[in-house]
mmCIF file of C-alpha atoms in Angstrom:
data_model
loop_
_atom_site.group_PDB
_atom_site.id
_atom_site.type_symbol
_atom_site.label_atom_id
_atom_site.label_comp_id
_atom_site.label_asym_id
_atom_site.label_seq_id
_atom_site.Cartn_x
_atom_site.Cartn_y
_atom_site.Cartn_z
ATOM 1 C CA UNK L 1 123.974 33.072 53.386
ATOM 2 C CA UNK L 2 123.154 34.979 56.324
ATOM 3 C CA UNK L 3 124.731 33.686 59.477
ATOM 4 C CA UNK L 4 122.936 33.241 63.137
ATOM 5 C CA UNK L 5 122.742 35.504 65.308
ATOM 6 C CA UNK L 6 124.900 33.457 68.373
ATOM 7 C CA UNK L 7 127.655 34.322 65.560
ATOM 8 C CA UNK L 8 128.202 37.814 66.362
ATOM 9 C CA UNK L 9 125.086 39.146 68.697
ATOM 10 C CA UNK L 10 127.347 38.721 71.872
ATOM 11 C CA UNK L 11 130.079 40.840 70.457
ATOM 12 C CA UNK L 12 128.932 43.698 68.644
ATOM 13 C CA UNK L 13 129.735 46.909 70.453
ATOM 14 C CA UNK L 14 129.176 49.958 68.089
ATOM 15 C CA UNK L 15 126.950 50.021 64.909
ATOM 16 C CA UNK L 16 127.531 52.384 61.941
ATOM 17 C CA UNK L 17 124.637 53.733 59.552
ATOM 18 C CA UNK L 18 125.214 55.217 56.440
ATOM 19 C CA UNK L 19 122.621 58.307 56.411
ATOM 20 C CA UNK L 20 120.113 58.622 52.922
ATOM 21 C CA UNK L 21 117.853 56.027 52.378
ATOM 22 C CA UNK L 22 118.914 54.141 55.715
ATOM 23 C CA UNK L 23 117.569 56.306 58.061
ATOM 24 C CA UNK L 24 114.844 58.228 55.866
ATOM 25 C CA UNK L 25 113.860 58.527 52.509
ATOM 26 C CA UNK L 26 115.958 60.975 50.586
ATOM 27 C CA UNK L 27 115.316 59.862 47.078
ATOM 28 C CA UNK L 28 112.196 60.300 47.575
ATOM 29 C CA UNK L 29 112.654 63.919 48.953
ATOM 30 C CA UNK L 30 114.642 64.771 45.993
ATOM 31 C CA UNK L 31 112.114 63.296 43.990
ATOM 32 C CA UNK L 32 109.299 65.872 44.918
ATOM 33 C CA UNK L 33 111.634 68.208 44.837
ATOM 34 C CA UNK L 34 112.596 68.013 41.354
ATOM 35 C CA UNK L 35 108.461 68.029 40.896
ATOM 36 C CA UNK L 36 108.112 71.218 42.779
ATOM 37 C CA UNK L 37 110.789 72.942 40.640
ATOM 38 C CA UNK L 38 109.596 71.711 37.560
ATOM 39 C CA UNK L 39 106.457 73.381 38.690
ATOM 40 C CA UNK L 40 107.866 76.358 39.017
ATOM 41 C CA UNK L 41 109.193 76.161 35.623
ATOM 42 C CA UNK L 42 105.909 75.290 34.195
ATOM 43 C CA UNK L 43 107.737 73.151 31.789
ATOM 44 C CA UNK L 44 110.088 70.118 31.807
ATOM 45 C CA UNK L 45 109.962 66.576 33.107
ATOM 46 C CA UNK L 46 110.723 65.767 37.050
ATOM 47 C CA UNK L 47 112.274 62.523 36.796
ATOM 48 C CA UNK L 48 114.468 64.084 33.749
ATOM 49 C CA UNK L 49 115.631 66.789 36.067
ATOM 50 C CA UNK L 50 116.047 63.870 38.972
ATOM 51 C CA UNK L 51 117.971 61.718 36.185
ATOM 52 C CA UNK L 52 120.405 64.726 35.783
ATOM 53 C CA UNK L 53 121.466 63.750 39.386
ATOM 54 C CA UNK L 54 122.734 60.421 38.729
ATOM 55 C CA UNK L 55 124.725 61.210 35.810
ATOM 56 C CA UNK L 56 127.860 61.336 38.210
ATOM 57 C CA UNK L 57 129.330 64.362 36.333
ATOM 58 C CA UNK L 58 128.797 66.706 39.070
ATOM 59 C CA UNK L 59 127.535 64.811 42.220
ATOM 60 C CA UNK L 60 124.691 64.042 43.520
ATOM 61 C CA UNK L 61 124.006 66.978 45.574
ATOM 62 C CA UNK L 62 125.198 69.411 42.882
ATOM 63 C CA UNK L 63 123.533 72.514 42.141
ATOM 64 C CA UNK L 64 125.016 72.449 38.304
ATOM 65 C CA UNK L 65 123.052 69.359 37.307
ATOM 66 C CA UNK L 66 119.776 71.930 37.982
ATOM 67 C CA UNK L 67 122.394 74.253 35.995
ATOM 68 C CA UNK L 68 122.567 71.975 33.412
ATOM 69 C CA UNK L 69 118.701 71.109 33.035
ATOM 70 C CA UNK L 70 118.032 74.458 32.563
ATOM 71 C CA UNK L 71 119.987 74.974 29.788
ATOM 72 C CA UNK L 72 118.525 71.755 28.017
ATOM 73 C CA UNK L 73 115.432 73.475 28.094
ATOM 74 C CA UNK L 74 116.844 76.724 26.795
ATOM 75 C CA UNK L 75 115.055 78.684 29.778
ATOM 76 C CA UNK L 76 118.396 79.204 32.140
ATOM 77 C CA UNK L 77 118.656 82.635 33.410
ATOM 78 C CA UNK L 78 120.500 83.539 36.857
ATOM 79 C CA UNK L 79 117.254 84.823 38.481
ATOM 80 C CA UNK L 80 115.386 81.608 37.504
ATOM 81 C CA UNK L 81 118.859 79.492 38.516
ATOM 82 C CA UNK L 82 118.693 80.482 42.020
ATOM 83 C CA UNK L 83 114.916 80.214 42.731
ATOM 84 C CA UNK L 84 115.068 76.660 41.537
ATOM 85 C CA UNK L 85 118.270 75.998 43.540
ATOM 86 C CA UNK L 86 116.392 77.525 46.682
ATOM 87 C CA UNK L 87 113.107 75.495 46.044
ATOM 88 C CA UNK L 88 114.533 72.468 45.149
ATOM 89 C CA UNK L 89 116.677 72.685 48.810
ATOM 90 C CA UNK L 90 113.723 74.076 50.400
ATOM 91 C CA UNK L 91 111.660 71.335 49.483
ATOM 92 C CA UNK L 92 114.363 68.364 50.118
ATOM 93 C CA UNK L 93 114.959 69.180 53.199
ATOM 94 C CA UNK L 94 111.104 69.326 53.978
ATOM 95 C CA UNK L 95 110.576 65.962 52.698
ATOM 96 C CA UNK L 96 113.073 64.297 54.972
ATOM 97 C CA UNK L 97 111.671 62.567 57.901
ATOM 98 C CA UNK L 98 113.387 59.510 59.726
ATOM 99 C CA UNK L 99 111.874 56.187 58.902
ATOM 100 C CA UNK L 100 109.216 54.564 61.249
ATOM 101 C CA UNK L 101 111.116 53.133 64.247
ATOM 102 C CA UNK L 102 114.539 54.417 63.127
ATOM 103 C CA UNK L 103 114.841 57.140 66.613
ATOM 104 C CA UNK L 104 113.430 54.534 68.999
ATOM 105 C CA UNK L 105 115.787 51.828 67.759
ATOM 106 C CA UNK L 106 118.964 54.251 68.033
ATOM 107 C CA UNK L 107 117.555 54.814 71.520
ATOM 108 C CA UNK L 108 117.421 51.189 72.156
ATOM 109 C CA UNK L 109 120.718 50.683 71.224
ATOM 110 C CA UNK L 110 122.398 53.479 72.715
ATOM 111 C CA UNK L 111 120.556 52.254 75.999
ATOM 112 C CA UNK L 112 122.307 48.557 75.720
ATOM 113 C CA UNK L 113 125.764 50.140 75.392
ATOM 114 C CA UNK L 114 126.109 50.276 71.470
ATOM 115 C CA UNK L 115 128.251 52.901 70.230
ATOM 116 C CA UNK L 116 126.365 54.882 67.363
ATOM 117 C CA UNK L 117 127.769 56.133 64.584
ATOM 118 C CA UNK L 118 126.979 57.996 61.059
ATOM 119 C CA UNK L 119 129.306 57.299 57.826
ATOM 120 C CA UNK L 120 128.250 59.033 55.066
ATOM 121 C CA UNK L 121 129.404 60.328 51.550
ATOM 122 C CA UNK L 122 127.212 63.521 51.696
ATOM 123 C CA UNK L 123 128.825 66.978 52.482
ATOM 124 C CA UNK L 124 129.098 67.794 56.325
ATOM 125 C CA UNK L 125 126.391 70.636 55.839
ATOM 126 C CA UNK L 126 123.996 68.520 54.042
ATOM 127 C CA UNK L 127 124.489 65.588 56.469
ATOM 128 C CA UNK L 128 124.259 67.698 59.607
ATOM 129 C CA UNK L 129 121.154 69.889 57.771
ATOM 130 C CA UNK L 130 119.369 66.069 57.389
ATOM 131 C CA UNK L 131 120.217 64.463 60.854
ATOM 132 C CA UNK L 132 118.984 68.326 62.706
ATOM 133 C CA UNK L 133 115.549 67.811 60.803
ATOM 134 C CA UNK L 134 114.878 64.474 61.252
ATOM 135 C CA UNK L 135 115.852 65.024 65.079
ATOM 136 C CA UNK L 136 118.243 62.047 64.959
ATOM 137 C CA UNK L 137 121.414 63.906 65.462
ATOM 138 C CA UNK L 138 121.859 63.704 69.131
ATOM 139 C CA UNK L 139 121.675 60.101 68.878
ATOM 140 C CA UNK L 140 125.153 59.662 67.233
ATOM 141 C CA UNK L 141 128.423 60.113 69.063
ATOM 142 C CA UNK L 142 130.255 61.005 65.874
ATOM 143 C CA UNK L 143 129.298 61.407 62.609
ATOM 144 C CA UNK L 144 131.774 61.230 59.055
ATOM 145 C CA UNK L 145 131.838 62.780 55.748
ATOM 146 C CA UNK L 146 134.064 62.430 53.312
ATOM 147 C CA UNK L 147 135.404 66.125 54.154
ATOM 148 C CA UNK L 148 136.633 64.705 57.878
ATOM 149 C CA UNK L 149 137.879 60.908 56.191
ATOM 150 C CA UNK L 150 139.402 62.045 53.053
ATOM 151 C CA UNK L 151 137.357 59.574 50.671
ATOM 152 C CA UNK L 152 134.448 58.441 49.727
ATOM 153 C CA UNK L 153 132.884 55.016 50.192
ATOM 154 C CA UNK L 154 133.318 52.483 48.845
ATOM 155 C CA UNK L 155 137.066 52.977 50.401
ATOM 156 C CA UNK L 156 136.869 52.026 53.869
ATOM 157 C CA UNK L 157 138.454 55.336 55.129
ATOM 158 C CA UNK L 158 135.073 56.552 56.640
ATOM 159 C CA UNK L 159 134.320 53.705 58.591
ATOM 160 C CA UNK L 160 137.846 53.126 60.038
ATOM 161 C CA UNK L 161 138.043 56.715 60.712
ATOM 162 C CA UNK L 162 134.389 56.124 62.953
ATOM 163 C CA UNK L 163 135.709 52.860 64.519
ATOM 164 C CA UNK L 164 138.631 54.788 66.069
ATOM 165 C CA UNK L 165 136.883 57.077 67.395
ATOM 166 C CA UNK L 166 134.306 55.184 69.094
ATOM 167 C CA UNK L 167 137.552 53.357 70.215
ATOM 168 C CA UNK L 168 135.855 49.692 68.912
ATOM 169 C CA UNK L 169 138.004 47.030 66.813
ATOM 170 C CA UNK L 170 135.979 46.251 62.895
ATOM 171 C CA UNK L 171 135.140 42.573 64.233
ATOM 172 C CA UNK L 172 133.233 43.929 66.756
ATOM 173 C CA UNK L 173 130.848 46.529 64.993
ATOM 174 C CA UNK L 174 128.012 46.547 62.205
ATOM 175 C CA UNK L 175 127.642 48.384 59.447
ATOM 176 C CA UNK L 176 124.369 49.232 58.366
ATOM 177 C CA UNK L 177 123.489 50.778 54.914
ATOM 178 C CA UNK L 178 121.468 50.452 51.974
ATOM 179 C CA UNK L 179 124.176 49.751 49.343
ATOM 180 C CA UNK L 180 125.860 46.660 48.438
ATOM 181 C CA UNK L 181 128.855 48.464 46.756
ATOM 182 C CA UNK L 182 129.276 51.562 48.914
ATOM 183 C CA UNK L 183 127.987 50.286 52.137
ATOM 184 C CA UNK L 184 127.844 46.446 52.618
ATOM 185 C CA UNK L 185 131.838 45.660 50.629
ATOM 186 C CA UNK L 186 133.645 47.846 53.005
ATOM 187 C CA UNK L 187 131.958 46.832 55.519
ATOM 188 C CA UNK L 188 132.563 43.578 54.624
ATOM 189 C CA UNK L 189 136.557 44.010 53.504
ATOM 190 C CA UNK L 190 137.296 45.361 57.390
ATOM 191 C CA UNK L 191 135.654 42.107 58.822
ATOM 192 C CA UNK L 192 132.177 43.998 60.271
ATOM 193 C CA UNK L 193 129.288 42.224 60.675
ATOM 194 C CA UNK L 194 127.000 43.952 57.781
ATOM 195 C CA UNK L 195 123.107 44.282 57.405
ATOM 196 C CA UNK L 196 122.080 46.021 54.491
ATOM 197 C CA UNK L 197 118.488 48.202 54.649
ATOM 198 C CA UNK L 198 116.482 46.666 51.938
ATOM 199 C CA UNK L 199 113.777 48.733 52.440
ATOM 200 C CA UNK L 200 116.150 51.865 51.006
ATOM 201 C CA UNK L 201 117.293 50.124 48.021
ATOM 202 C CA UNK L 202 115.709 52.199 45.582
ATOM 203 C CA UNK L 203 117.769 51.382 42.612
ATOM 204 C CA UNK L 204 116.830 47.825 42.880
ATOM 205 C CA UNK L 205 120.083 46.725 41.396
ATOM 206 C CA UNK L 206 121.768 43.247 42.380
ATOM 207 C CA UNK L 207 125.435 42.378 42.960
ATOM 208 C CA UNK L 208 126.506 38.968 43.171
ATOM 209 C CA UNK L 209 129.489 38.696 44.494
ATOM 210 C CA UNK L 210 128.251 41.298 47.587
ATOM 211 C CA UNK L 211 126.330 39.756 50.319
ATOM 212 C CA UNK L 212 125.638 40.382 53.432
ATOM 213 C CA UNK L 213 125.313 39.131 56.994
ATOM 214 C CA UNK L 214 121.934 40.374 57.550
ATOM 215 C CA UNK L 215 118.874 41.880 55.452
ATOM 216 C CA UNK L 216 116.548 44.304 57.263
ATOM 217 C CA UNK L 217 113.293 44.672 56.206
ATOM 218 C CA UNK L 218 113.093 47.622 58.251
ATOM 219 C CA UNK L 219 115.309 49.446 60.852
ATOM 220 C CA UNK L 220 113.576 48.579 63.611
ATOM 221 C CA UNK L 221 114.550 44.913 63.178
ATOM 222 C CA UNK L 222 118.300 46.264 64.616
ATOM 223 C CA UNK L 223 118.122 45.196 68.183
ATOM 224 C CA UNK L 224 117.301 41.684 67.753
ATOM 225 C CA UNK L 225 120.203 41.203 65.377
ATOM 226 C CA UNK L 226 122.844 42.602 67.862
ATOM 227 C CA UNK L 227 121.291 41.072 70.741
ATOM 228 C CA UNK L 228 120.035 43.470 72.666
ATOM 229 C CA UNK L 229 116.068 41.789 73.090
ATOM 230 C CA UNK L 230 117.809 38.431 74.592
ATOM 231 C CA UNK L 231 120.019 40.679 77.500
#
C-alpha cells in the first residue's frame, strides 16, 4: 500500500535513478537494433537475436551473445562479427533518447535542493555513452556502476556507495527504478522511500512480496511525490 505523501515529502533530500528503462527506453533501442543487424544479415529473427541477451550467460551488454547468434545460424565469420557488433552499437545508442519530462524534472529537483544521483548495473562506458546522448549527464552529481561499487544490484552496494557521497542518510532519499528485484528491494532493505517507473517495466513480471512506496506512471510525476510543488 502506498503511503501519503506528508510521510516522507518533507524529508527527502537526494533521489537515486537507476538508468535503462527509467530515464529512456533502452529495450526498445536494443530492440531495433537487433532488427537493423538482422537486416544486415538478410537472415535470422530480431527478437531471437534480442532473446540471446537475456539468457544471462554473458550479460546483457555482451558482444558474444551476437557471437553466439551467429554461429546458430552457421553464417559467423570475423568480418561479419564486427560489422554487426558496430551496427548493433551504432544503432543502440541512436535509439536512446530521455523520456518525455525526464530533463525538466531532474532540473526541478536539482532546483529545490535534491541531490541527484545515477545507480546503475551497466558498464561505466555504456552508462556514461547513454547519459552524454540523452544530454542528462550534467544533471547528476555522481553517477555508479558496478565497476566503482563492487556489485551489482540487487546488493545494496551501489546505492550506499551514492548515498555517501551525496553525504545523505537512506531514510532520507528515494530510489527510483523500474525493477522490483534490482531496484525497488534494495531500496527498500536500506529504509529509502522507493517509487518504481511503471512505465519502463517491460518485462511485465510481478513480485509479491516487493512493493513499493510509490508507482509512477511517468517521470515527470517526481516532484509532487518529494514535495517540491507544495514549497
Amino acid at each position: 500500500m502506498q503511503a501519503t505523501l506528508s510521510t516522507w515529502h518533507n524529508k527527502i533530500e537526494a533521489v537515486l535513478c537507476d538508468m535503462d528503462n527509467t530515464l529512456f527506453d533502452l529495450v526498445g533501442a536494443k530492440r531495433e537494433a537487433c532488427r537493423c543487424v538482422v537486416d544486415y544479415l538478410g537472415t535470422g529473427d530480431p527478437e531471437t537475436l534480442f532473446s540471446q541477451f537475456l539468457r544471462g550467460i554473458h550479460g546483457f551488454e555482451d558482444h558474444r551473445n551476437i557471437r553466439d547468434y551467429l554461429n546458430d545460424l552457421g553464417v559467423y565469420e570475423p568480418e561479419t562479427f564486427e560489422v554487426c557488433c558496430r551496427t548493433y552499437e551504432d544503432v543502440k545508442l541512436d535509439g536512446v533518447t530521455a523520456y518525455p519530462g525526464v530533463e525538466e524534472t531532474l532540473r526541478c529537483l536539482a532546483d529545490a535542493g535534491i541531490g541527484l544521483a545515477v545507480a546503475t548495473d551497466a558498464e561505466s562506458f555504456q552508462a556514461r555513452r547513454r547519459l552524454e546522448k540523452t544530454g542528462l549527464i550534467d544533471h547528476f552529481e555522481v553517477v555508479v556502476t558496478p565497476e566503482i561499487s563492487g556489485r551489482r544490484k540487487p546488493e545494496p552496494d551501489s546505492l550506499l556507495y551514492a548515498l555517501r557521497q551525496l553525504d545523505t542518510a537512506p531514510a532520507k532519499a528515494m530510489m527510483v527504478g523500474d525493477s522490483l528485484v534490482r531496484d525497488i528491494a534494495p531500496g527498500r532493505l536500506l529504509g529509502m522511500v522507493t517509487a518504481f517507473a511503471a512505465y519502463g517495466e517491460w518485462r511485465r513480471s510481478s513480485v509479491a512480496n516487493v512493493e513499493a512506496d510509490i508507482v509512477l506512471a511517468e517521470f515527470a510525476e517526481l516532484p509532487g511525490h518529494v514535495g517540491i510543488l507544495g514549497r
